[in-house]
CSV table of C-alpha atoms and ligand atoms in Angstrom, one decimal:
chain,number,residue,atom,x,y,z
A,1,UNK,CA,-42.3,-66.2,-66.4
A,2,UNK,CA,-44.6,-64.3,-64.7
A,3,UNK,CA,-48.3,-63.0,-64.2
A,4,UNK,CA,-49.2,-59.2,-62.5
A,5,UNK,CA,-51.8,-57.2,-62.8
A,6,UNK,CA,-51.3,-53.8,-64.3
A,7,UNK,CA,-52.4,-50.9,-62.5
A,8,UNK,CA,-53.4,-48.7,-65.6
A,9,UNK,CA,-55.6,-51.3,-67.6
A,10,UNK,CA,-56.0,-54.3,-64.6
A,11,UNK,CA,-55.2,-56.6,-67.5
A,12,UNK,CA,-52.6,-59.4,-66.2
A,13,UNK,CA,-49.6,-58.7,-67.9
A,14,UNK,CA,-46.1,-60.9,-68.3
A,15,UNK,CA,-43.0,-59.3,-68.0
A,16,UNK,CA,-40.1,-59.9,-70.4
A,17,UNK,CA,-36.8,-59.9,-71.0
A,18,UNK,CA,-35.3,-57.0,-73.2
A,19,UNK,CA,-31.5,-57.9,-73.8
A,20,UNK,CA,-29.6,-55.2,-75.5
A,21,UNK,CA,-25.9,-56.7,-77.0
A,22,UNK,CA,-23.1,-54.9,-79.1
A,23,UNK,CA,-19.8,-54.3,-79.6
A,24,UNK,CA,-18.5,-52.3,-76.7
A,25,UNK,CA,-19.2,-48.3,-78.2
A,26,UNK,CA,-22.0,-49.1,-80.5
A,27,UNK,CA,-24.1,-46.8,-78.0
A,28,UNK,CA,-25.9,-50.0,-76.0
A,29,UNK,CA,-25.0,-48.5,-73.0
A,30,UNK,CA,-26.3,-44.8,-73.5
A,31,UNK,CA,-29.5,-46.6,-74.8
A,32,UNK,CA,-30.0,-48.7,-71.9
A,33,UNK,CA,-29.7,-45.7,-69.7
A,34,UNK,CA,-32.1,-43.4,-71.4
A,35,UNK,CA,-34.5,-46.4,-71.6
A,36,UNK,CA,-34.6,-46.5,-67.6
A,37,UNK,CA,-35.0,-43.0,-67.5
A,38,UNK,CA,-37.4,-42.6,-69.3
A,39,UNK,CA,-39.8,-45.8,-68.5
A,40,UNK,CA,-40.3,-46.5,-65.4
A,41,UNK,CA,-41.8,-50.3,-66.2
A,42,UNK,CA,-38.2,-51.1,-67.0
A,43,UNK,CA,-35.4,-52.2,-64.2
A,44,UNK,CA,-32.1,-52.7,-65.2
A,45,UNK,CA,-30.1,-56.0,-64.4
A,46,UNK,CA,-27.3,-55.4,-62.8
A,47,UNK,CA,-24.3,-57.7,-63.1
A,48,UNK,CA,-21.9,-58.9,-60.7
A,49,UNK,CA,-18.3,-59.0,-62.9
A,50,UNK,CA,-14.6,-59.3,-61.4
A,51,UNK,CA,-13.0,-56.5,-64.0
A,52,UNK,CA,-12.1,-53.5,-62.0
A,53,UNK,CA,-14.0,-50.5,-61.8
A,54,UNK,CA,-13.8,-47.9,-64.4
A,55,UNK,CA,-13.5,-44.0,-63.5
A,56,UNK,CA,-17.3,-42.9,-63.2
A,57,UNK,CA,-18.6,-46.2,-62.3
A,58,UNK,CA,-20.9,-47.1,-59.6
A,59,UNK,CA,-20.5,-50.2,-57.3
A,60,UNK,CA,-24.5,-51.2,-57.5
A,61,UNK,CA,-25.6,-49.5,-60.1
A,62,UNK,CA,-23.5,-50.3,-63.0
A,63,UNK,CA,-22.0,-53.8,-62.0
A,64,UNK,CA,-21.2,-55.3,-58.5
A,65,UNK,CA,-17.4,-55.3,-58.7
A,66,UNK,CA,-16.5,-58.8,-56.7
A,67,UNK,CA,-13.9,-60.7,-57.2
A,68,UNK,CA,-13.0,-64.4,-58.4
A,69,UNK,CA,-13.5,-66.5,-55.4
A,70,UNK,CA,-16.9,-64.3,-55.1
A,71,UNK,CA,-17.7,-65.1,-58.6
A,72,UNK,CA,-17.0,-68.9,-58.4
A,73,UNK,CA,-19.2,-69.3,-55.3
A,74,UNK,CA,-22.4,-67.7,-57.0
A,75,UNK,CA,-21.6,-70.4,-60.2
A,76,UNK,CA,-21.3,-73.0,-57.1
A,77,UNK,CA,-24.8,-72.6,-55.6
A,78,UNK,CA,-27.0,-71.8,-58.9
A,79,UNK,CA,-27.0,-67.5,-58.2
A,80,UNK,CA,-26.5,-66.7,-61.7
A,81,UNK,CA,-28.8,-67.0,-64.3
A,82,UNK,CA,-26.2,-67.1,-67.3
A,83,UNK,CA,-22.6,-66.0,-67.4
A,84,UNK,CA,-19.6,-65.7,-69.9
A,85,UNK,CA,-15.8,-64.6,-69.6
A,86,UNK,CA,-15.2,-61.4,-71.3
A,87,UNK,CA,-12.0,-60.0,-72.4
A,88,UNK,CA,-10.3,-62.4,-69.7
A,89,UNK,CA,-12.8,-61.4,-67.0
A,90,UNK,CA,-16.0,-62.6,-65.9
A,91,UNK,CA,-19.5,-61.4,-66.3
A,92,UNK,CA,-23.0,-62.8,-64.9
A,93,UNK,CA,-26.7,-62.4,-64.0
A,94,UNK,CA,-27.7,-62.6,-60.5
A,95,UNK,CA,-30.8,-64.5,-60.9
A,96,UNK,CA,-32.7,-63.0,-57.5
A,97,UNK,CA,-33.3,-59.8,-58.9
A,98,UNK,CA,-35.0,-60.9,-61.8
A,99,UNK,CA,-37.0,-63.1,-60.4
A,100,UNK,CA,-37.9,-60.3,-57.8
A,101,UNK,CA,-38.6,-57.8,-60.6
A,102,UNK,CA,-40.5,-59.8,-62.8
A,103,UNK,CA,-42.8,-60.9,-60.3
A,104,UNK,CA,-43.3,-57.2,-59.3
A,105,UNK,CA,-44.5,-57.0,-63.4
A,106,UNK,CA,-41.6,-55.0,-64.3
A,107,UNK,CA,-40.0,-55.6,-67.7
A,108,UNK,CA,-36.2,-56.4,-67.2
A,109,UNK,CA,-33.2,-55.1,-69.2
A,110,UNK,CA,-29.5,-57.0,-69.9
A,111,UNK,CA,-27.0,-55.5,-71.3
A,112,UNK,CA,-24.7,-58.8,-71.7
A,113,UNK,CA,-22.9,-60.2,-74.5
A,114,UNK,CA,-23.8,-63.0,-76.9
A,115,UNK,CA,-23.1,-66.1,-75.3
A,116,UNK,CA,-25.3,-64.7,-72.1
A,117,UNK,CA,-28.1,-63.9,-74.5
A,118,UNK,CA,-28.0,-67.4,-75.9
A,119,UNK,CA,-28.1,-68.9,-72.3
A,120,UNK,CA,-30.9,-66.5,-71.3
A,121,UNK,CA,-32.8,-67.7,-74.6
A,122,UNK,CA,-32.3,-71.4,-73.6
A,123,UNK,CA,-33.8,-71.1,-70.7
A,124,UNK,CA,-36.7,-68.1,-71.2
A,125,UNK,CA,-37.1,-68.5,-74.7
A,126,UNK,CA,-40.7,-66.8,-74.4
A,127,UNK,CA,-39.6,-64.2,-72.3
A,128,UNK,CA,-36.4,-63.0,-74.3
A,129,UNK,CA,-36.7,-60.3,-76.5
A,130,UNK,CA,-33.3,-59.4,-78.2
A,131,UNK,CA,-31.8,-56.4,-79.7
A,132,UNK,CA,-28.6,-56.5,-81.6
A,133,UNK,CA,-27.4,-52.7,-81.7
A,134,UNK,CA,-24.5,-52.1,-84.9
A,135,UNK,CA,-22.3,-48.9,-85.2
A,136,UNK,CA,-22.8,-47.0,-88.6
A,137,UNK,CA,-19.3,-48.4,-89.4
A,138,UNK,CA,-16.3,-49.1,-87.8
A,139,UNK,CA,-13.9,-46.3,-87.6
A,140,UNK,CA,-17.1,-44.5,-86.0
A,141,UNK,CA,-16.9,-47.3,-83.5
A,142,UNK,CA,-13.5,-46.8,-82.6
A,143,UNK,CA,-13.5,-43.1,-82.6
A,144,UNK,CA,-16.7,-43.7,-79.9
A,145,UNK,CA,-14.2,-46.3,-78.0
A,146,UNK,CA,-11.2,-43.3,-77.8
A,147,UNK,CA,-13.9,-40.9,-76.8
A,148,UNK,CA,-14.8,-42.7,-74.0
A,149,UNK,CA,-11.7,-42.6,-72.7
A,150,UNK,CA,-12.3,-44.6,-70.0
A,151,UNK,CA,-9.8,-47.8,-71.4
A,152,UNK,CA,-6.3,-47.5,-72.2
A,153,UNK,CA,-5.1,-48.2,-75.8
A,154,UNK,CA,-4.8,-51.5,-75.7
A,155,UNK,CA,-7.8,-52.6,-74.7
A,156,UNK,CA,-9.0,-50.2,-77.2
A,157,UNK,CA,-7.1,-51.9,-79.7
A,158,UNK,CA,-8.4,-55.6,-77.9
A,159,UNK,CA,-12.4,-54.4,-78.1
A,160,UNK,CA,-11.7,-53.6,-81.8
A,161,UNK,CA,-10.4,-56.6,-82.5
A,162,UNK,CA,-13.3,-58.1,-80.4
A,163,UNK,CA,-16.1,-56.3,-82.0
A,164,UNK,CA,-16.0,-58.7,-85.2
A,165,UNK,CA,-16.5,-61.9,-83.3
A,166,UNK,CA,-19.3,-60.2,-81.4
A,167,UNK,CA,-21.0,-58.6,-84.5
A,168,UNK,CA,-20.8,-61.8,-86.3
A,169,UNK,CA,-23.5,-63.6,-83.9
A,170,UNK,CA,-26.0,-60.2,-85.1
A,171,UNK,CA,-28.4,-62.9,-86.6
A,172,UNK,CA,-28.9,-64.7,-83.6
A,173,UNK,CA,-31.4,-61.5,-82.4
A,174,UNK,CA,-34.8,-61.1,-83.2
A,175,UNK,CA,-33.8,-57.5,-83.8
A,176,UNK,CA,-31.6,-55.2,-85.4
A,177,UNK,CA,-30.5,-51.5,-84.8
A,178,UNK,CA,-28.3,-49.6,-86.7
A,179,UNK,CA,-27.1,-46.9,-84.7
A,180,UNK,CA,-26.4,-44.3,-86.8
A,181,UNK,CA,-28.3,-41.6,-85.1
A,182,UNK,CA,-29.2,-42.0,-81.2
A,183,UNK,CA,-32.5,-40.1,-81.2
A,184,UNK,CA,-33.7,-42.7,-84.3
A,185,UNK,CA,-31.7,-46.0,-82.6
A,186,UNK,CA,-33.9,-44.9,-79.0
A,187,UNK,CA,-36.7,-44.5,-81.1
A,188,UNK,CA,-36.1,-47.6,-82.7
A,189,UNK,CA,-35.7,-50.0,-79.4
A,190,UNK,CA,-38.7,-48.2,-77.8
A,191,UNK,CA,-40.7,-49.2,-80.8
A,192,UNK,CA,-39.8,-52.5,-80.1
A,193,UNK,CA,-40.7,-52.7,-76.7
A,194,UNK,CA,-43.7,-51.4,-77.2
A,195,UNK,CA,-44.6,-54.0,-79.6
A,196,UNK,CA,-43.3,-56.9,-77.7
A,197,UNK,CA,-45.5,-55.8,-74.5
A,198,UNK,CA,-48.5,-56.0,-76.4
A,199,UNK,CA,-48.2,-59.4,-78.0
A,200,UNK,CA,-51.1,-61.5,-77.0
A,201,UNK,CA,-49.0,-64.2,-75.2
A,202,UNK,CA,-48.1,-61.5,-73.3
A,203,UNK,CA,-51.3,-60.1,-71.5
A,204,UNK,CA,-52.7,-63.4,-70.2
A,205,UNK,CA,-55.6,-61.3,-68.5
A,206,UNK,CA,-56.9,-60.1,-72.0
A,207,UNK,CA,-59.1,-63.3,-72.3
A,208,UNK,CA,-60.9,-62.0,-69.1
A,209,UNK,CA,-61.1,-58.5,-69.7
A,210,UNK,CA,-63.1,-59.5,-73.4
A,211,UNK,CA,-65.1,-62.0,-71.3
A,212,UNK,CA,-66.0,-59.0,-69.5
A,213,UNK,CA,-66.8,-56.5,-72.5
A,214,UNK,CA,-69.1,-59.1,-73.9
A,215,UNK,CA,-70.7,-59.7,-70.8
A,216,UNK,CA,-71.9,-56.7,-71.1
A,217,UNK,CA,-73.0,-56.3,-74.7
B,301,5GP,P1,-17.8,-53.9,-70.2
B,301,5GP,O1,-16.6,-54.4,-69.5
B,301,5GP,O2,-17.5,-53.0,-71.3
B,301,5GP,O3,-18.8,-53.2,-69.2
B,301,5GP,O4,-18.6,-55.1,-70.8
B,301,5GP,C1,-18.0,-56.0,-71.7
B,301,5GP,C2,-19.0,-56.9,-72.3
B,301,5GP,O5,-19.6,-57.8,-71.3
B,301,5GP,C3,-20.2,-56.2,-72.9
B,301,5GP,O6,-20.5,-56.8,-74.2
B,301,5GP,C4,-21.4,-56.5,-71.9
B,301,5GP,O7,-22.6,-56.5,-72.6
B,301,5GP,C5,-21.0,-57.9,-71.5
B,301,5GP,N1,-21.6,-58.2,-70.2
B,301,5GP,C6,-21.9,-57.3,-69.1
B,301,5GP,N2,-22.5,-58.0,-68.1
B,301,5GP,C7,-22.7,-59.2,-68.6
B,301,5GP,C8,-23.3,-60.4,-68.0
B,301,5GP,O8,-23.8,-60.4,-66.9
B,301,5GP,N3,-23.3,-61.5,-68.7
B,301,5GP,C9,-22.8,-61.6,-70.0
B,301,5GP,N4,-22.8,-62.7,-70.6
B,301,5GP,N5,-22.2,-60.5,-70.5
B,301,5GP,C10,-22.1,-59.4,-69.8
């Protein structure tokens, strides 16, 4: 989608799309966050969604809370890149930022739900790179949903009943974690990107840079 020059190597490089999906308490939300901790090449999308805010959340940071009308509008003029109702609410990709942080060379992350990733792919496929994270089994995904304890229990009981229609579109990704173990499921989706950012397709500049090496020989 886009073309920068990387300080460290000065080879033009194209930023892509990582989108991490789930079942809500497979871990993709822990992962996403030690991913932007930890590499700074990597800005997060945020979403704009009209379910209410839970305790501990962040207006900016982990969605922008807006409501319907709000939602509706950014459909109406083209602001969002994909979106999807989720457990009766509504969920969606500003497009600006992304735009705005790929063309500053940054790699951008989603966490959003199948039917965004498959919107995202129609429209980017070059740029998407997906990761479909799976719990160890399920009653250690529900005993990560109670210890959250951010939901009540039945919407506990409604993301459990949820998580098999999400799971079931796992082979629609081009990757898949199992997250038994969070070091080895980081590990894993680091692994990944750091694969993905090296494909040739991805670093444009490379024919340059050899043009230059042989130039010299
Ligand atoms: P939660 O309400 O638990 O934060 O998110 C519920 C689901 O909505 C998760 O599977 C999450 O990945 C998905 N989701 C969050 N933001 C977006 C978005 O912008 N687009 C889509 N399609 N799904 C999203």
């Amino acid at each position: 989608m886009t073309v920068k020059r990387q300080a460290e190597t000065s080879i033009a490089r194209r930023g892509l799309m990582l989108v991490l999906s789930s079942p809500s308490g497979a871990g993709k939300t822990t992962l996403s966050r030690r991913l932007l901790a930890e590499d700074k090449g990597v800005t997060l999308s945020v979403s704009v969604t009209t379910r209410k805010m839970r305790p501990g959340e962040v207006d900016g940071r982990d969605y922008h809370f807006i409501d319907r009308k709000q939602f509706d509008a950014l459909v109406e003029k083209d602001g969002l890149l994909e979106w999807a109702e989720v457990f009766d609410n509504y969920y969606g990709t500003p497009v600006a930022p992304v735009m705005d942080a790929l063309s500053r060379g940054h790699d951008v992350l989603f966490d959003i739900d199948w039917q965004g990733t498959q919107q995202l792919s129609e429209k980017a496929r070059g740029d998407v790179v997906s990761v479909f994270i799976l719990p160890p089994s399920i009653p250690e995904l529900e005993r990560r949903l109670h210890s959250r304890a951010q939901d009540d229990y039945e919407t506990i009981h409604r993301r459990m009943a949820k998580a098999a229609d999400e799971m079931s579109h796992w082979a629609e990704y081009d990757y898949v974690v199992i997250n038994r173990d969070l070091e080895q499921a980081f590990a894993d989706v680091t692994a990944i990107l750091a694969a993905e950012r090296l494909k040739r397709e991805r670093q444009p500049g490379l024919s340059d840079f050899v043009r230059g090496l042989m130039a010299k020989l």
